[in-house]
PDB file of C-alpha atoms in Angstrom:
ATOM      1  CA  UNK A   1     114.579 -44.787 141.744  1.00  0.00           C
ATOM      2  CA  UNK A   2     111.887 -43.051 143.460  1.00  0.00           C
ATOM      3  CA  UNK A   3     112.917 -39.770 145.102  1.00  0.00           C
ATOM      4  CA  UNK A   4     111.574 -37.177 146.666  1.00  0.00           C
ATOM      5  CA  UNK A   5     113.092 -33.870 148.485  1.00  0.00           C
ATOM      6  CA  UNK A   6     111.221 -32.265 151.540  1.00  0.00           C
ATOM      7  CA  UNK A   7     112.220 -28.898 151.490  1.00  0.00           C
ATOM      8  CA  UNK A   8     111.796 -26.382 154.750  1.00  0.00           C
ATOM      9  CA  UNK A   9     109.403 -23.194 154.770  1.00  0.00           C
ATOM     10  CA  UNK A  10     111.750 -20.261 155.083  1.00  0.00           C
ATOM     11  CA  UNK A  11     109.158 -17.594 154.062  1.00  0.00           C
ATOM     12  CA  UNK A  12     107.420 -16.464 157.355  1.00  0.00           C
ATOM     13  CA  UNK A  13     106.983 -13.145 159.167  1.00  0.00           C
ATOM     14  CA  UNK A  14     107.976 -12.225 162.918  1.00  0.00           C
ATOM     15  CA  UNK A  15     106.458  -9.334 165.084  1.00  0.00           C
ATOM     16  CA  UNK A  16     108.901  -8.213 167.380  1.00  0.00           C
ATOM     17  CA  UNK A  17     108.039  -5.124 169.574  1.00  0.00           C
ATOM     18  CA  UNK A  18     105.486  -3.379 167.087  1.00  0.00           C
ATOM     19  CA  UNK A  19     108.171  -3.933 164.163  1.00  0.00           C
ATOM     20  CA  UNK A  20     106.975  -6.647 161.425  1.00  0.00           C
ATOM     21  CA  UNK A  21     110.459  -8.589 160.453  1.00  0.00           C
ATOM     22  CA  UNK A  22     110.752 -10.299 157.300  1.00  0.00           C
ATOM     23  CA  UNK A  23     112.563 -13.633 156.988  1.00  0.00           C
ATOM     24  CA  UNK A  24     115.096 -13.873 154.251  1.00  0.00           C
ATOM     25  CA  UNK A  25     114.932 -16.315 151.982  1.00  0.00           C
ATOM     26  CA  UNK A  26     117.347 -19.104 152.453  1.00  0.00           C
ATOM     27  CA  UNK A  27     119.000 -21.062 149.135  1.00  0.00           C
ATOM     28  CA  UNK A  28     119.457 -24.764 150.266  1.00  0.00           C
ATOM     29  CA  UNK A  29     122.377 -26.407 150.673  1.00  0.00           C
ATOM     30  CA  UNK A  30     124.378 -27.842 147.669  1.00  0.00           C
ATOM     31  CA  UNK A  31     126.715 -30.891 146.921  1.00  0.00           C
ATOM     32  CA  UNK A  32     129.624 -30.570 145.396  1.00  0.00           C
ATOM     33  CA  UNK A  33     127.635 -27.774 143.536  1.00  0.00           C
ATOM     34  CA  UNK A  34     124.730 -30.306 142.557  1.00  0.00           C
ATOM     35  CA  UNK A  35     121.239 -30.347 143.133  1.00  0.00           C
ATOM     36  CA  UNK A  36     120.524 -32.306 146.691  1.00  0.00           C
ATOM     37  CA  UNK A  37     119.168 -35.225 144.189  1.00  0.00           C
ATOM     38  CA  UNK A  38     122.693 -35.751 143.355  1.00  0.00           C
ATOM     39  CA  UNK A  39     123.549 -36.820 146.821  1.00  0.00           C
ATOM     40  CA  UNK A  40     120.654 -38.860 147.581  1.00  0.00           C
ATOM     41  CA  UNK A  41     121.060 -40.951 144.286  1.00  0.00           C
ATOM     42  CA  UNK A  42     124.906 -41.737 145.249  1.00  0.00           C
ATOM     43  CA  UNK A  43     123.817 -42.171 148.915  1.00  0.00           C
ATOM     44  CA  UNK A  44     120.808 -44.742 148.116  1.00  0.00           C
ATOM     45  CA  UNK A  45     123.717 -46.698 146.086  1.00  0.00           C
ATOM     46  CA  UNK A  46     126.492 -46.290 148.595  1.00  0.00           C
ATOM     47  CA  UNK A  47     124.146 -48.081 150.607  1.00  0.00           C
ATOM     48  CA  UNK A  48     123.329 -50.947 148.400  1.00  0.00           C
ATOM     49  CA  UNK A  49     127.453 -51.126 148.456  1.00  0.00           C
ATOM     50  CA  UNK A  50     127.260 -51.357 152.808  1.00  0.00           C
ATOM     51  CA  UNK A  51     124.975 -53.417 152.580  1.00  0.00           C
ATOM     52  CA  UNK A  52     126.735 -56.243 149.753  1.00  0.00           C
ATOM     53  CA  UNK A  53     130.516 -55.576 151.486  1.00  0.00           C
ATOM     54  CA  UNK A  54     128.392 -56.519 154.787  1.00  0.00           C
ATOM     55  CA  UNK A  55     126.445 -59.121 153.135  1.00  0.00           C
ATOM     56  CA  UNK A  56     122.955 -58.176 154.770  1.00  0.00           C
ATOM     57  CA  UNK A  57     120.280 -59.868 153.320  1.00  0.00           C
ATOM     58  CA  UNK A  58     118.227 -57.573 151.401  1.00  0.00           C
ATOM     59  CA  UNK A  59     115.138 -59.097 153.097  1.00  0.00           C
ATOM     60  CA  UNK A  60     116.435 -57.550 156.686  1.00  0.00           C
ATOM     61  CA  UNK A  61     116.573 -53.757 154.962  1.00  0.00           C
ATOM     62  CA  UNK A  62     113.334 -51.178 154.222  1.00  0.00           C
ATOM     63  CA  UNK A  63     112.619 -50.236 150.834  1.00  0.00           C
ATOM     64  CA  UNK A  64     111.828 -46.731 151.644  1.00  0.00           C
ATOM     65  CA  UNK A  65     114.211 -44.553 154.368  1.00  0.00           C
ATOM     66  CA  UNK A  66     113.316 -41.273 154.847  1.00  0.00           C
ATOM     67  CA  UNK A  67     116.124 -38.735 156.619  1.00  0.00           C
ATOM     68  CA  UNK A  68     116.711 -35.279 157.994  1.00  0.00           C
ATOM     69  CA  UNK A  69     120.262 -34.198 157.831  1.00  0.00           C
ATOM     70  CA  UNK A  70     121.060 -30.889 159.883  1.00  0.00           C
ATOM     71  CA  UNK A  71     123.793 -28.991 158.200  1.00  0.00           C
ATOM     72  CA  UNK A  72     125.527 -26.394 159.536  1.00  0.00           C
ATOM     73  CA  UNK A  73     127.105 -23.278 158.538  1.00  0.00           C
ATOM     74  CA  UNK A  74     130.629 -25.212 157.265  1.00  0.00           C
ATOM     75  CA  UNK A  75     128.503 -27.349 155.537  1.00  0.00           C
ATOM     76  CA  UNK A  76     129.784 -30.082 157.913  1.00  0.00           C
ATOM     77  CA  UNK A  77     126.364 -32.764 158.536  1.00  0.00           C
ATOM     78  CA  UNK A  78     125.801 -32.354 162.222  1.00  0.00           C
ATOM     79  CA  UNK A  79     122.905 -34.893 162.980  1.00  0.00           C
ATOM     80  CA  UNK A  80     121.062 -37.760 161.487  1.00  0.00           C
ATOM     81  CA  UNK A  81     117.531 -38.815 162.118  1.00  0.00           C
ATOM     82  CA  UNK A  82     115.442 -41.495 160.849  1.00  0.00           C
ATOM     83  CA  UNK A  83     111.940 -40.047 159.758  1.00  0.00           C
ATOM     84  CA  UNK A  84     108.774 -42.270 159.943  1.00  0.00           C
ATOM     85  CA  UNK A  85     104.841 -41.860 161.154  1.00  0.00           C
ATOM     86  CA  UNK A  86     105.857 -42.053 165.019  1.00  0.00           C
ATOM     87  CA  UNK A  87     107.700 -38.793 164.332  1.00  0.00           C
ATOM     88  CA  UNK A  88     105.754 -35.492 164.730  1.00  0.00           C
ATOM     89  CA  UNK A  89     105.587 -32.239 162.911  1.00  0.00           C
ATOM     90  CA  UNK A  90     107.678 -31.851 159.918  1.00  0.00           C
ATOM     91  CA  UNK A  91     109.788 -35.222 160.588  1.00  0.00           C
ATOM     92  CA  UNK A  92     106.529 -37.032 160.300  1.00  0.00           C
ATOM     93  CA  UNK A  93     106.191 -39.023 156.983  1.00  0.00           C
ATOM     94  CA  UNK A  94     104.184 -41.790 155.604  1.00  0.00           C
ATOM     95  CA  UNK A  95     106.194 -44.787 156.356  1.00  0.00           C
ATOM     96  CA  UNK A  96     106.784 -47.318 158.941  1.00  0.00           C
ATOM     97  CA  UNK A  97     109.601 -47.266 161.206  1.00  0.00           C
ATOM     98  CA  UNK A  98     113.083 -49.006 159.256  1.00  0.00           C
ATOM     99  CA  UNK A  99     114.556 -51.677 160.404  1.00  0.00           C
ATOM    100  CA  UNK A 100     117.607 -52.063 162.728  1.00  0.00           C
ATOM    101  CA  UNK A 101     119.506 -53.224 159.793  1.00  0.00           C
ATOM    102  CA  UNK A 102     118.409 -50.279 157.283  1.00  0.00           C
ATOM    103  CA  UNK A 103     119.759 -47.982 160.631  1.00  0.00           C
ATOM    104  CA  UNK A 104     123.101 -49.423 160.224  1.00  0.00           C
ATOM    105  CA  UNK A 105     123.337 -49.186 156.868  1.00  0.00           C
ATOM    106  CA  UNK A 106     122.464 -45.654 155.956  1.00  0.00           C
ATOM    107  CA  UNK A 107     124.445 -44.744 158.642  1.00  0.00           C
ATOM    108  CA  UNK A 108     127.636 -46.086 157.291  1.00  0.00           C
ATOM    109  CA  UNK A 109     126.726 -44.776 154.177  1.00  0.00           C
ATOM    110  CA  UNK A 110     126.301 -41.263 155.306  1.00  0.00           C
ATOM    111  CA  UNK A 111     129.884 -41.443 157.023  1.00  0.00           C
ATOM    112  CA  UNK A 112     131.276 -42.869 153.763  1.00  0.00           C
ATOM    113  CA  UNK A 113     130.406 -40.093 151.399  1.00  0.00           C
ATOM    114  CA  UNK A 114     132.836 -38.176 149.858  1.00  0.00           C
ATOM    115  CA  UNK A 115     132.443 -34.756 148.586  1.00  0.00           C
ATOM    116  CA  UNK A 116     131.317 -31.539 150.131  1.00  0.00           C
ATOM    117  CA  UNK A 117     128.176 -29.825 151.460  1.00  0.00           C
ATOM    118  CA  UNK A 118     128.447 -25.874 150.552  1.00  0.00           C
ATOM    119  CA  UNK A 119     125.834 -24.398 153.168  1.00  0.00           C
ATOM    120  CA  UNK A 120     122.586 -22.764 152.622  1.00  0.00           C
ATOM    121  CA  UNK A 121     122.773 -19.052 152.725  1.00  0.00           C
ATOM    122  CA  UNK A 122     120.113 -16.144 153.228  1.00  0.00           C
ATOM    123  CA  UNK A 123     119.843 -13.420 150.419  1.00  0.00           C
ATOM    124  CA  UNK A 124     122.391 -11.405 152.154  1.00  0.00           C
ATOM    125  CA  UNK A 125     125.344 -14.231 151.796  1.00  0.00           C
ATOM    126  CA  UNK A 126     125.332 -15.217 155.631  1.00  0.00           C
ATOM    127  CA  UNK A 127     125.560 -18.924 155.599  1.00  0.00           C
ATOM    128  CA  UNK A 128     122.843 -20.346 158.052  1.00  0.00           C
ATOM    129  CA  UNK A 129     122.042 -23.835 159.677  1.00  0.00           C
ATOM    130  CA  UNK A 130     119.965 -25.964 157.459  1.00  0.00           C
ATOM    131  CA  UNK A 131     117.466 -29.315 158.081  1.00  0.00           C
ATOM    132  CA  UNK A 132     117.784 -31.319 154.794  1.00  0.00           C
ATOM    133  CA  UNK A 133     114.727 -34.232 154.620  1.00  0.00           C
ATOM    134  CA  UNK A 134     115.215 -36.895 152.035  1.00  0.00           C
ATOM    135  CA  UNK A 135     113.664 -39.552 151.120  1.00  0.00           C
ATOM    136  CA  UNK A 136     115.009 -43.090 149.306  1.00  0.00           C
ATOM    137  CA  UNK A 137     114.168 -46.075 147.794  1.00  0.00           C
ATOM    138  CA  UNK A 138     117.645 -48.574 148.484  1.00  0.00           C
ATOM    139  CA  UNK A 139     118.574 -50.979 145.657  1.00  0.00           C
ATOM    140  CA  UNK A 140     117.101 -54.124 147.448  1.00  0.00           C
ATOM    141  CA  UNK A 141     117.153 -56.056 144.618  1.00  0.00           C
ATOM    142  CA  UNK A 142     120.692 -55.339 143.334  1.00  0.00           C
ATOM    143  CA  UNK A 143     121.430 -56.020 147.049  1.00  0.00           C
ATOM    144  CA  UNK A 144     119.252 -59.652 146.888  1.00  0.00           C
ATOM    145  CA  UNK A 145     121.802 -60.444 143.115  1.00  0.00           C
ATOM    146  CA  UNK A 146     125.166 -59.345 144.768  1.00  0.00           C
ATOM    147  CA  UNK A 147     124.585 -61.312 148.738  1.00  0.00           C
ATOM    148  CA  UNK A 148     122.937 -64.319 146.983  1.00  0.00           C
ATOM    149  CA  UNK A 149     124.479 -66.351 144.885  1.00  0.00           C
ATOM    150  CA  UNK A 150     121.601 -68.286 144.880  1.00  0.00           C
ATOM    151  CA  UNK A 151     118.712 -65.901 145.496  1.00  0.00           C
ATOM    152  CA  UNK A 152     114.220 -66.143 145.588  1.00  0.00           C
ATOM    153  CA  UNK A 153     113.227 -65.670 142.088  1.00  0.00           C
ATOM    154  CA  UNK A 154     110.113 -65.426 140.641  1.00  0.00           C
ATOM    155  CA  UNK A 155     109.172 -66.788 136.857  1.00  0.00           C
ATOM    156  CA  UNK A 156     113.212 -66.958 136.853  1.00  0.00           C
ATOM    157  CA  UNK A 157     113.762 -63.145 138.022  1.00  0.00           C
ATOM    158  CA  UNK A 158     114.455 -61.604 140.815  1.00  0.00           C
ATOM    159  CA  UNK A 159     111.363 -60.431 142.068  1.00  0.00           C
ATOM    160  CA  UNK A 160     110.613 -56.781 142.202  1.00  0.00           C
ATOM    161  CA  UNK A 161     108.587 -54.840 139.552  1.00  0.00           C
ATOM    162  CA  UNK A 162     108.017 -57.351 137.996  1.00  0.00           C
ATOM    163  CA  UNK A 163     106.152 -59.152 141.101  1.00  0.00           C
ATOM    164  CA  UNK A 164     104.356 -56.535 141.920  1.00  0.00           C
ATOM    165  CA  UNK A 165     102.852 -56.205 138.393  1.00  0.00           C
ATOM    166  CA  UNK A 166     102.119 -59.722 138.052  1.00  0.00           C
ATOM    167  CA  UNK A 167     100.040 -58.987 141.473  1.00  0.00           C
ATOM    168  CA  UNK A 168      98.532 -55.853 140.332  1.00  0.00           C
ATOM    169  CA  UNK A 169      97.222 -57.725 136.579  1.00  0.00           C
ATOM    170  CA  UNK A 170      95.231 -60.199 138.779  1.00  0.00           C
ATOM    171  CA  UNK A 171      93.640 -58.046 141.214  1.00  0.00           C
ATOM    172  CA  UNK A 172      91.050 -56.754 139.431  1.00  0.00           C
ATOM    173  CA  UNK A 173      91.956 -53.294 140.905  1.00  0.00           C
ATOM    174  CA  UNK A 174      89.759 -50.345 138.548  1.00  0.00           C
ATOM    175  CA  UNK A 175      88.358 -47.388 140.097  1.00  0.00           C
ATOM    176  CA  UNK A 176      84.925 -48.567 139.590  1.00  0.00           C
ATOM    177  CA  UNK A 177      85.465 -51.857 141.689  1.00  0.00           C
ATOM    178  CA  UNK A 178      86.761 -49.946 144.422  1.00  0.00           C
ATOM    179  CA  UNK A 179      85.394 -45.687 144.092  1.00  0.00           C
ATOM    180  CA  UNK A 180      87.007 -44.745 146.512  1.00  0.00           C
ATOM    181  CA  UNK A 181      89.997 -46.727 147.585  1.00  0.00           C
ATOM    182  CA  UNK A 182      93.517 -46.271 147.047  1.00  0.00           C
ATOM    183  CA  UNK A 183      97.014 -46.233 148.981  1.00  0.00           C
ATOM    184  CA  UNK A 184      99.853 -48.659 150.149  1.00  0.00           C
ATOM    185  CA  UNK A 185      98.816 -52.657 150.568  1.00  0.00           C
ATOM    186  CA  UNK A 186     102.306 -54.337 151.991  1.00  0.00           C
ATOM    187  CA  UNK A 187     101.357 -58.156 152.611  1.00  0.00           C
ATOM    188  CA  UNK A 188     104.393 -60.233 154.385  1.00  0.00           C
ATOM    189  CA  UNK A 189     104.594 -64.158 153.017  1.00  0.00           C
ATOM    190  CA  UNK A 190     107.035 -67.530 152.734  1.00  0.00           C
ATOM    191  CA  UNK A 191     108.181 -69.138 149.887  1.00  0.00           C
ATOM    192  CA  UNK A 192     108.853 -72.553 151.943  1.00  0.00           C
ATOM    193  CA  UNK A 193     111.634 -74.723 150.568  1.00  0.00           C
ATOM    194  CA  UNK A 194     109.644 -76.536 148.308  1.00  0.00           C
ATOM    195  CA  UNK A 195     108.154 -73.698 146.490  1.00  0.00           C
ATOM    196  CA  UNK A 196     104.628 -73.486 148.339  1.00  0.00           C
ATOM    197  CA  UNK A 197     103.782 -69.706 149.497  1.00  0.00           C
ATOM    198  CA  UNK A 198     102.092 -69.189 153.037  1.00  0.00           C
ATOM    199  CA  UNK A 199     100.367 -66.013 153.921  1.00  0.00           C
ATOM    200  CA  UNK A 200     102.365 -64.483 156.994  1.00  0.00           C
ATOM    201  CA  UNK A 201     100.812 -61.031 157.864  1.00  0.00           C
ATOM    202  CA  UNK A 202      98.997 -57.864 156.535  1.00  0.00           C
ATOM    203  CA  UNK A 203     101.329 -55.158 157.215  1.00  0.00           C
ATOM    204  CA  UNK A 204      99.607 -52.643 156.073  1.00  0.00           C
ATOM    205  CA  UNK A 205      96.282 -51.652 153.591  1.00  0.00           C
ATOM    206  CA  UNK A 206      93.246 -49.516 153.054  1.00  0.00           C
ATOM    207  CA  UNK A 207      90.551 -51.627 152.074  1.00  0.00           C
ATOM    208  CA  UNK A 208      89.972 -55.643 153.595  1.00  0.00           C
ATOM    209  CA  UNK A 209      88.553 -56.677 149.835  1.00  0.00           C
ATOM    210  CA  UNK A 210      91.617 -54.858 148.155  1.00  0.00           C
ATOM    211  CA  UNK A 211      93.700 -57.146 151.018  1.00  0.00           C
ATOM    212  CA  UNK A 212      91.579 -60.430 149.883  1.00  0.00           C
ATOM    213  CA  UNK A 213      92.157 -60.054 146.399  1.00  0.00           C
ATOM    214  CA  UNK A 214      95.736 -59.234 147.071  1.00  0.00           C
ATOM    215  CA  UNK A 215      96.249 -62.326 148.584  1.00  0.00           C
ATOM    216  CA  UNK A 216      94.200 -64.287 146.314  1.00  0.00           C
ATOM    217  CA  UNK A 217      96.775 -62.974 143.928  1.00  0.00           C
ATOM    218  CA  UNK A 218     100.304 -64.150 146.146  1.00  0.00           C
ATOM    219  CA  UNK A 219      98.711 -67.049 146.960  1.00  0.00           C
ATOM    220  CA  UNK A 220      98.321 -68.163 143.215  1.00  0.00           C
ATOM    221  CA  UNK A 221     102.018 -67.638 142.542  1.00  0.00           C
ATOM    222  CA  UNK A 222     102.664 -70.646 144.115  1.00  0.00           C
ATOM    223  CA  UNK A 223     104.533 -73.324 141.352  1.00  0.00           C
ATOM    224  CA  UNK A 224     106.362 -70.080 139.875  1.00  0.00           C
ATOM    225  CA  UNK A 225     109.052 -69.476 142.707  1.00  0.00           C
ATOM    226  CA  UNK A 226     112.200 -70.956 142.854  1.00  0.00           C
ATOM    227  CA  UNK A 227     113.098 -71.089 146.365  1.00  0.00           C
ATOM    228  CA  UNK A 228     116.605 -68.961 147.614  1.00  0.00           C
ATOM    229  CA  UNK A 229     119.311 -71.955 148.199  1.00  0.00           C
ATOM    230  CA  UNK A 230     122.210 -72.307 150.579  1.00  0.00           C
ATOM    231  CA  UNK A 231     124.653 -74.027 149.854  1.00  0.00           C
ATOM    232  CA  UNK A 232     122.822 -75.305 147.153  1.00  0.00           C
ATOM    233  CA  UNK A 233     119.770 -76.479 149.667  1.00  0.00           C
ATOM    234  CA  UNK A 234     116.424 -74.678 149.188  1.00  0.00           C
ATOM    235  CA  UNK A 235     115.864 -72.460 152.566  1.00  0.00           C
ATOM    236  CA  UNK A 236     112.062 -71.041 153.763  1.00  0.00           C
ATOM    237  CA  UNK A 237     112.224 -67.206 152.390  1.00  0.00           C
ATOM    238  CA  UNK A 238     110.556 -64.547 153.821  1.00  0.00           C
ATOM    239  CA  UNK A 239     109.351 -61.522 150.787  1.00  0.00           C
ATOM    240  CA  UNK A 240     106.973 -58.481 151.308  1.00  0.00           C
ATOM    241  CA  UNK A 241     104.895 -57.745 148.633  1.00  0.00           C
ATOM    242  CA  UNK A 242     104.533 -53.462 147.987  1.00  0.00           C
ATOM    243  CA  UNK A 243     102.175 -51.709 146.198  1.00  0.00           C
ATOM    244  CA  UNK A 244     100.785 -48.481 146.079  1.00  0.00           C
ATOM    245  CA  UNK A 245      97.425 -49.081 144.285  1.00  0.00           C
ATOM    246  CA  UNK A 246      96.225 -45.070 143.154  1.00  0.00           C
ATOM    247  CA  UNK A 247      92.556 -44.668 142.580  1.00  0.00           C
ATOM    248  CA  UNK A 248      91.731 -42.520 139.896  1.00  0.00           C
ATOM    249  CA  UNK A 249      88.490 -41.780 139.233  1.00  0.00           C
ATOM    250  CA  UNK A 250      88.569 -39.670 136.318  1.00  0.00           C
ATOM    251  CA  UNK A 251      89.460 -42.677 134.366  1.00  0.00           C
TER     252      UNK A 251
END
């Protein structure tokens, strides 16, 4: 699971009437005595359990969610916000808005955890407010196994890494095709009911020849889907294919 903790600068220096005042440093909060890792590993699966008790299709939730949580000084979480690139300053992040179904999940999740915040405290003990970013990957393919009894699988697996490598093989992506190219390519398609994939929309990606071969790529998976069923009917699926193609050039 890909994680990653955004931590606040607490080193900075105040002039206040001809007297320089030196910030204390401030230890971040901790659960249940963990590392905040802890939390965000049971919270990203709490979520995957909303989401399967709620049976939300997996292709209504974001793959990423990032979050501040404010914590105050009883350790109690005070407020919740959704980070994304609309955001400014230090809630800004590289990811799109998440989806009004992601919103309603996290949110459940966060009011379902048990255990206990202990606050973040200065050097000298006092226990201070404290803005907590995180950022998550949720379990949208356990999610896809558990709601679906009958789910979109690709070469007889749910797809998910193994998609996305499949993509990345035929793409002819090096360094020396593309010098200086590299970042996030998210391509929305259908796998209609009878296995055929259609193109939807280019969500987001650096390069338009990266994007064509990308595509080149989706579009000759078609034959290896089997299509999510219903009831046992085959229903029109929608899938977004991620990738984060990094350009290294010292290769």
């Amino acid at each position: 699971m890909k994680i990653k903790v955004l931590h606040i600068v607490v080193l900075y220096c105040l002039t206040l009437g001809g007297t320089r005042v030196f910030a204390q440093h401030v230890t971040p909060p901790r659960f249940d005595g963990a590392v905040v890792k802890v939390y965000m590993a049971r919270l990203a699966a709490m979520a995957g359990d909303v989401a399967v008790e709620e049976r939300i299709p997996a292709d209504s939730l974001s793959a990423e969610v990032a979050v501040a949580l404010r914590i105050d000084t009883l350790g109690r979480i005070v407020e919740l916000r959704f980070l994304d690139n609309t955001c400014e300053g230090r809630d800004r992040v590289d990811l799109e808005p998440v989806t009004p179904r992601t919103r309603q999940v996290v949110e459940r999740a966060v009011g379902r955890m048990t255990g206990t915040w202990s606050p973040a405290r200065r050097a000298d003990g006092l226990a201070v407010n404290y803005v907590q970013r995180l950022w998550f990957r949720l379990p949208l393919q356990r999610i896809e196994e558990q709601v679906n009894p009958d789910p979109l699988l690709f070469m007889g697996e749910v797809p998910g890494e193994n998609f996305f490598r499949w993509v990345a093989d035929r793409t002819g992506y090096h360094s020396y095709r593309f010098p200086t190219t590299g970042g996030r390519v998210h391509i929305r398609f259908y796998v209609e009911a009878d296995g055929r994939v259609t193109i939807d929309k280019v969500l987001r990606s650096p390069d338009e020849r990266l994007t064509k071969r990308v595509i080149r790529a989706i579009r000759s998976s078609e034959g290896k889907w089997t299509p999510r069923k219903v009831d046992g009917v085959p229903q029109r699926t929608a899938y977004t294919f991620r990738g984060n193609f990094i350009n290294d050039t010292s290769n």
